Coordinates of C-alpha atoms and ligand atoms in Angstrom, one line a residue:
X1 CA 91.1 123.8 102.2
X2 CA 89.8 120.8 100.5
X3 CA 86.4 121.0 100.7
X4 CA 84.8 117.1 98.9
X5 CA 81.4 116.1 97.8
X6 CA 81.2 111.7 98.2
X7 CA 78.6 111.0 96.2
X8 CA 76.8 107.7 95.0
X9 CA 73.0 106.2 95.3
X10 CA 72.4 104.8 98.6
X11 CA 74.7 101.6 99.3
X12 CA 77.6 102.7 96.9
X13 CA 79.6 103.0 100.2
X14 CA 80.4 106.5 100.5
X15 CA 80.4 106.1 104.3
X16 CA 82.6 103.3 104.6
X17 CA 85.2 105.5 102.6
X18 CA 84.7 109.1 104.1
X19 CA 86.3 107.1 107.0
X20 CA 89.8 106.4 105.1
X21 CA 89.5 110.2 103.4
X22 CA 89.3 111.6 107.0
X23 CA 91.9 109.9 108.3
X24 CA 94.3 110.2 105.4
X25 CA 93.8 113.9 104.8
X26 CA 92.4 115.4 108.2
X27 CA 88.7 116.3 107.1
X28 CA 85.6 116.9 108.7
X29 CA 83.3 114.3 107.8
X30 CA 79.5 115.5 108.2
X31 CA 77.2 112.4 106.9
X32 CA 73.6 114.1 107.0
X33 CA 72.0 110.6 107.3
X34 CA 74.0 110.3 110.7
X35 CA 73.3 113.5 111.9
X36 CA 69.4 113.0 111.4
X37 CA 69.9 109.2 112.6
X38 CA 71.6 111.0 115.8
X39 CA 68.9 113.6 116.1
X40 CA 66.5 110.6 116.1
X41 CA 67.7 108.7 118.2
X42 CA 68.3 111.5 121.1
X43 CA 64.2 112.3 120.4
X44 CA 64.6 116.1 119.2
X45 CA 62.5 118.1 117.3
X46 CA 64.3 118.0 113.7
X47 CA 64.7 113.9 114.6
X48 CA 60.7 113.4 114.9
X49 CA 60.7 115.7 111.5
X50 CA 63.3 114.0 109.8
X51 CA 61.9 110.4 110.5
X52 CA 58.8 110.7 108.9
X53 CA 60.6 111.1 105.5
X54 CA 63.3 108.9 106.2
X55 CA 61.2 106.0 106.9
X56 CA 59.7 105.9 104.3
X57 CA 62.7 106.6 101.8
X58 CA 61.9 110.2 101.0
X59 CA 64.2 113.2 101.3
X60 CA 63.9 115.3 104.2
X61 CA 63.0 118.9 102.7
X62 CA 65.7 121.2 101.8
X63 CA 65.5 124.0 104.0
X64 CA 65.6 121.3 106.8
X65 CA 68.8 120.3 105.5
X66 CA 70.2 123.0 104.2
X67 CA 69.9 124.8 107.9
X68 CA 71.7 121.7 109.6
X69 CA 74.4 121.1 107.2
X70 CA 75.2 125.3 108.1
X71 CA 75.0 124.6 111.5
X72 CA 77.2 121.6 111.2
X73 CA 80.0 123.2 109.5
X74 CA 80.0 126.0 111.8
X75 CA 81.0 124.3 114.9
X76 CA 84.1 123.4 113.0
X77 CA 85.9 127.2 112.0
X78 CA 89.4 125.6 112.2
X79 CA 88.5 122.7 109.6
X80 CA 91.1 122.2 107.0
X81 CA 88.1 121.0 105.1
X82 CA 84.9 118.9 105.0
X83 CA 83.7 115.8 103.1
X84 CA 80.3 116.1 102.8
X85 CA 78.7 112.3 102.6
X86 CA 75.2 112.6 101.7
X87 CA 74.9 115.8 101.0
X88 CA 73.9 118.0 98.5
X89 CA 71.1 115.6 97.4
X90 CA 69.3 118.0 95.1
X91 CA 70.3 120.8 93.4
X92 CA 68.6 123.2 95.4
X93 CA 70.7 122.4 98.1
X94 CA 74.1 122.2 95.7
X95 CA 73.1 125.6 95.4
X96 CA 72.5 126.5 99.0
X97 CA 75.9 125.2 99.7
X98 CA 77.9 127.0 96.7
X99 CA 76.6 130.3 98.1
X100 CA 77.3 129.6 101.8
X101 CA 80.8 128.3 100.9
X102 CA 81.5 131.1 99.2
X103 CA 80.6 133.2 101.7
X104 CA 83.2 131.8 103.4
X105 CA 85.8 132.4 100.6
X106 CA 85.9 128.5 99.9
X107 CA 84.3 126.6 97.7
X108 CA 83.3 122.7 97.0
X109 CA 87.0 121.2 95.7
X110 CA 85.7 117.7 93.8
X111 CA 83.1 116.0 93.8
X112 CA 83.7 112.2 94.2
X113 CA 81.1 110.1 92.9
X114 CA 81.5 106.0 93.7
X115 CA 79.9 104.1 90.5
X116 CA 77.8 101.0 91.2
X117 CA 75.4 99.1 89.8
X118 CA 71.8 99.4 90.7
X119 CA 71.5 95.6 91.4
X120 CA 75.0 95.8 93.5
X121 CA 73.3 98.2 95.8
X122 CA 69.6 96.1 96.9
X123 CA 72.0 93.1 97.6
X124 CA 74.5 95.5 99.5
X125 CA 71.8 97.5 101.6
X126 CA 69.7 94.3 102.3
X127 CA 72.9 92.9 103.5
X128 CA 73.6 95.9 105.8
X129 CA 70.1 96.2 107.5
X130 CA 70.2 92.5 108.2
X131 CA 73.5 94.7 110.4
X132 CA 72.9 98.1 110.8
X133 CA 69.1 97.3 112.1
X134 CA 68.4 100.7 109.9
X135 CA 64.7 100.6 109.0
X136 CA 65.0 102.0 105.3
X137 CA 67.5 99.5 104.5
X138 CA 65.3 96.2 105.8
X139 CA 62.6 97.1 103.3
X140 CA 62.8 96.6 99.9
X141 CA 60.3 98.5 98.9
X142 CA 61.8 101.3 100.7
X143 CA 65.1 100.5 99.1
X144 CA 63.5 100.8 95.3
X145 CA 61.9 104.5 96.9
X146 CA 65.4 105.8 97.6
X147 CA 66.7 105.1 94.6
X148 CA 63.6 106.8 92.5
X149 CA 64.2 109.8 94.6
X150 CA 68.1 109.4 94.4
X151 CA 67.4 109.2 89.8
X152 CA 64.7 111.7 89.8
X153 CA 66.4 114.1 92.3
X154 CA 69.9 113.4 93.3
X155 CA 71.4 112.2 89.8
X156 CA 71.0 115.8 88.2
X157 CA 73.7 116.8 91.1
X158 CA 76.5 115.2 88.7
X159 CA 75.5 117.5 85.8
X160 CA 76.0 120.8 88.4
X161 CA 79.4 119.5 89.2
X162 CA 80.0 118.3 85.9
X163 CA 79.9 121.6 84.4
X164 CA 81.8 122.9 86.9
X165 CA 84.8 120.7 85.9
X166 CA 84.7 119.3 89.5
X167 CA 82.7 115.9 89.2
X168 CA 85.4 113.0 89.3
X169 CA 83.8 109.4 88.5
X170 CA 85.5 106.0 90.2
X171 CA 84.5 102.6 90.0
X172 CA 82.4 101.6 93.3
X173 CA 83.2 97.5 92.7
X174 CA 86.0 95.8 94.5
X175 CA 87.7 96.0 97.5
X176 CA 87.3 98.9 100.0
X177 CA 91.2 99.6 99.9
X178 CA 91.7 99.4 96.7
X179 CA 88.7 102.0 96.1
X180 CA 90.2 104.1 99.2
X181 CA 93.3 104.3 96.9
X182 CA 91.6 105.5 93.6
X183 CA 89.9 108.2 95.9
X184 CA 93.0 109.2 97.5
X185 CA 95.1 109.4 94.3
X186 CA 92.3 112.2 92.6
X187 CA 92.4 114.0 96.4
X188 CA 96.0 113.9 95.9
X189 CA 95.8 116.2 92.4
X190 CA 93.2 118.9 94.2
Ligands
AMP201 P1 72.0 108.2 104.2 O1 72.5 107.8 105.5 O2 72.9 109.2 103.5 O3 71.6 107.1 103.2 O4 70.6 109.0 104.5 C1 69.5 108.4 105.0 C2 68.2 109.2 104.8 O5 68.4 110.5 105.4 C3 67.9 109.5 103.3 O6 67.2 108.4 102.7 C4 67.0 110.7 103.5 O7 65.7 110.4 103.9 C5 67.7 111.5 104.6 N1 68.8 112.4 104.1 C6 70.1 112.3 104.3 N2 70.8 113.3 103.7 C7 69.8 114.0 103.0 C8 69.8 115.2 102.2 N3 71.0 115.8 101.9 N4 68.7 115.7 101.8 C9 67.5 115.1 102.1 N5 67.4 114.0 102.9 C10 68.5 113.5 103.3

């Protein structure tokens, strides 16, 4: 199994390449930002809780999370492994999903981080809402919110993975093939 954490603030593009990783190495790509965007849109309970907090660019709460990322990599048992995209955010749930992987006899492989500049990212996301018609990226104020919760709560992620030996760094600038490639070349050596 190769089992990949993409990670990056909001922006860096970590959707846009889970689509080339999933294609190029047969992965299960669970984005928990689509599957709450999904649950919102089809009206359900956990999509009226998760709204609040995303539209507002705050996290949803961790046990939320935690229980819907389980439940997401259960309905695949035959995977021959999963980039998560958006997920862990804190290390609560990095936690959460070393014990539950190891459960499962597997663990989290690498975890891919895409590298770009904070100033990069407003001009990306402000460009994509103008798209995407996504609430939390038409805001700017909403925008500079994710990104304190992303540095106060996400960032310490790298150091869990760091000192695991797992945390593999690559330049988020350029063009999306040429970043695909970088990424491919380090899930190559795994
Ligand atoms: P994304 O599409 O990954 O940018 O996620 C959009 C929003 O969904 C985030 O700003 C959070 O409000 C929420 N979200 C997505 N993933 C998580 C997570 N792992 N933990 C908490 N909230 C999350």
């Amino acid at each position: 199994m190769k089992n990949i954490v993409l990670f990056g603030p909001p922006g860096a593009g970590k959707g846009t390449q889970a689509v080339f990783l999933k294609e190029a190495f047969q992965l299960i790509h669970i984005s928990t930002g689509d599957v709450f965007r999904s649950n919102i849109q089809n009206k359900t309970d956990l999509g009226i809780l998760a709204k609040s907090y995303i539209d507002e660019g705050n996290l949803v709460p961790d046990s939320v999370t935690v229980d819907m990322l389980q439940s997401e990599v259960n309905k695949n048992p035959q995977a021959k492994g999963f980039i998560f995209d958006g997920f862990p955010r804190t290390i609560s749930q990095a936690t959460a999903l070393d014990t539950f992987l190891n459960e499962q006899s597997t663990t989290i492989h690498a975890m891919i981080a895409l590298e770009v500049p904070e100033d990069v990212l407003v001009t990306r996301l402000l460009e994509r809402g103008k798209i995407s018609g996504r609430s939390d990226d038409m805001d700017e104020s909403k925008i500079r919110n994710r990104f304190a919760e992303y540095n106060e709560k996400t960032a310490p992620v790298k150091s869990f993975y760091e000192s695991q030996k797992k945390y593999y760094g690559i330049d988020g600038v350029g063009t999306i093939e040429n970043i695909a490639e970088k990424i491919a070349t380090v899930v190559n050596t795994l």
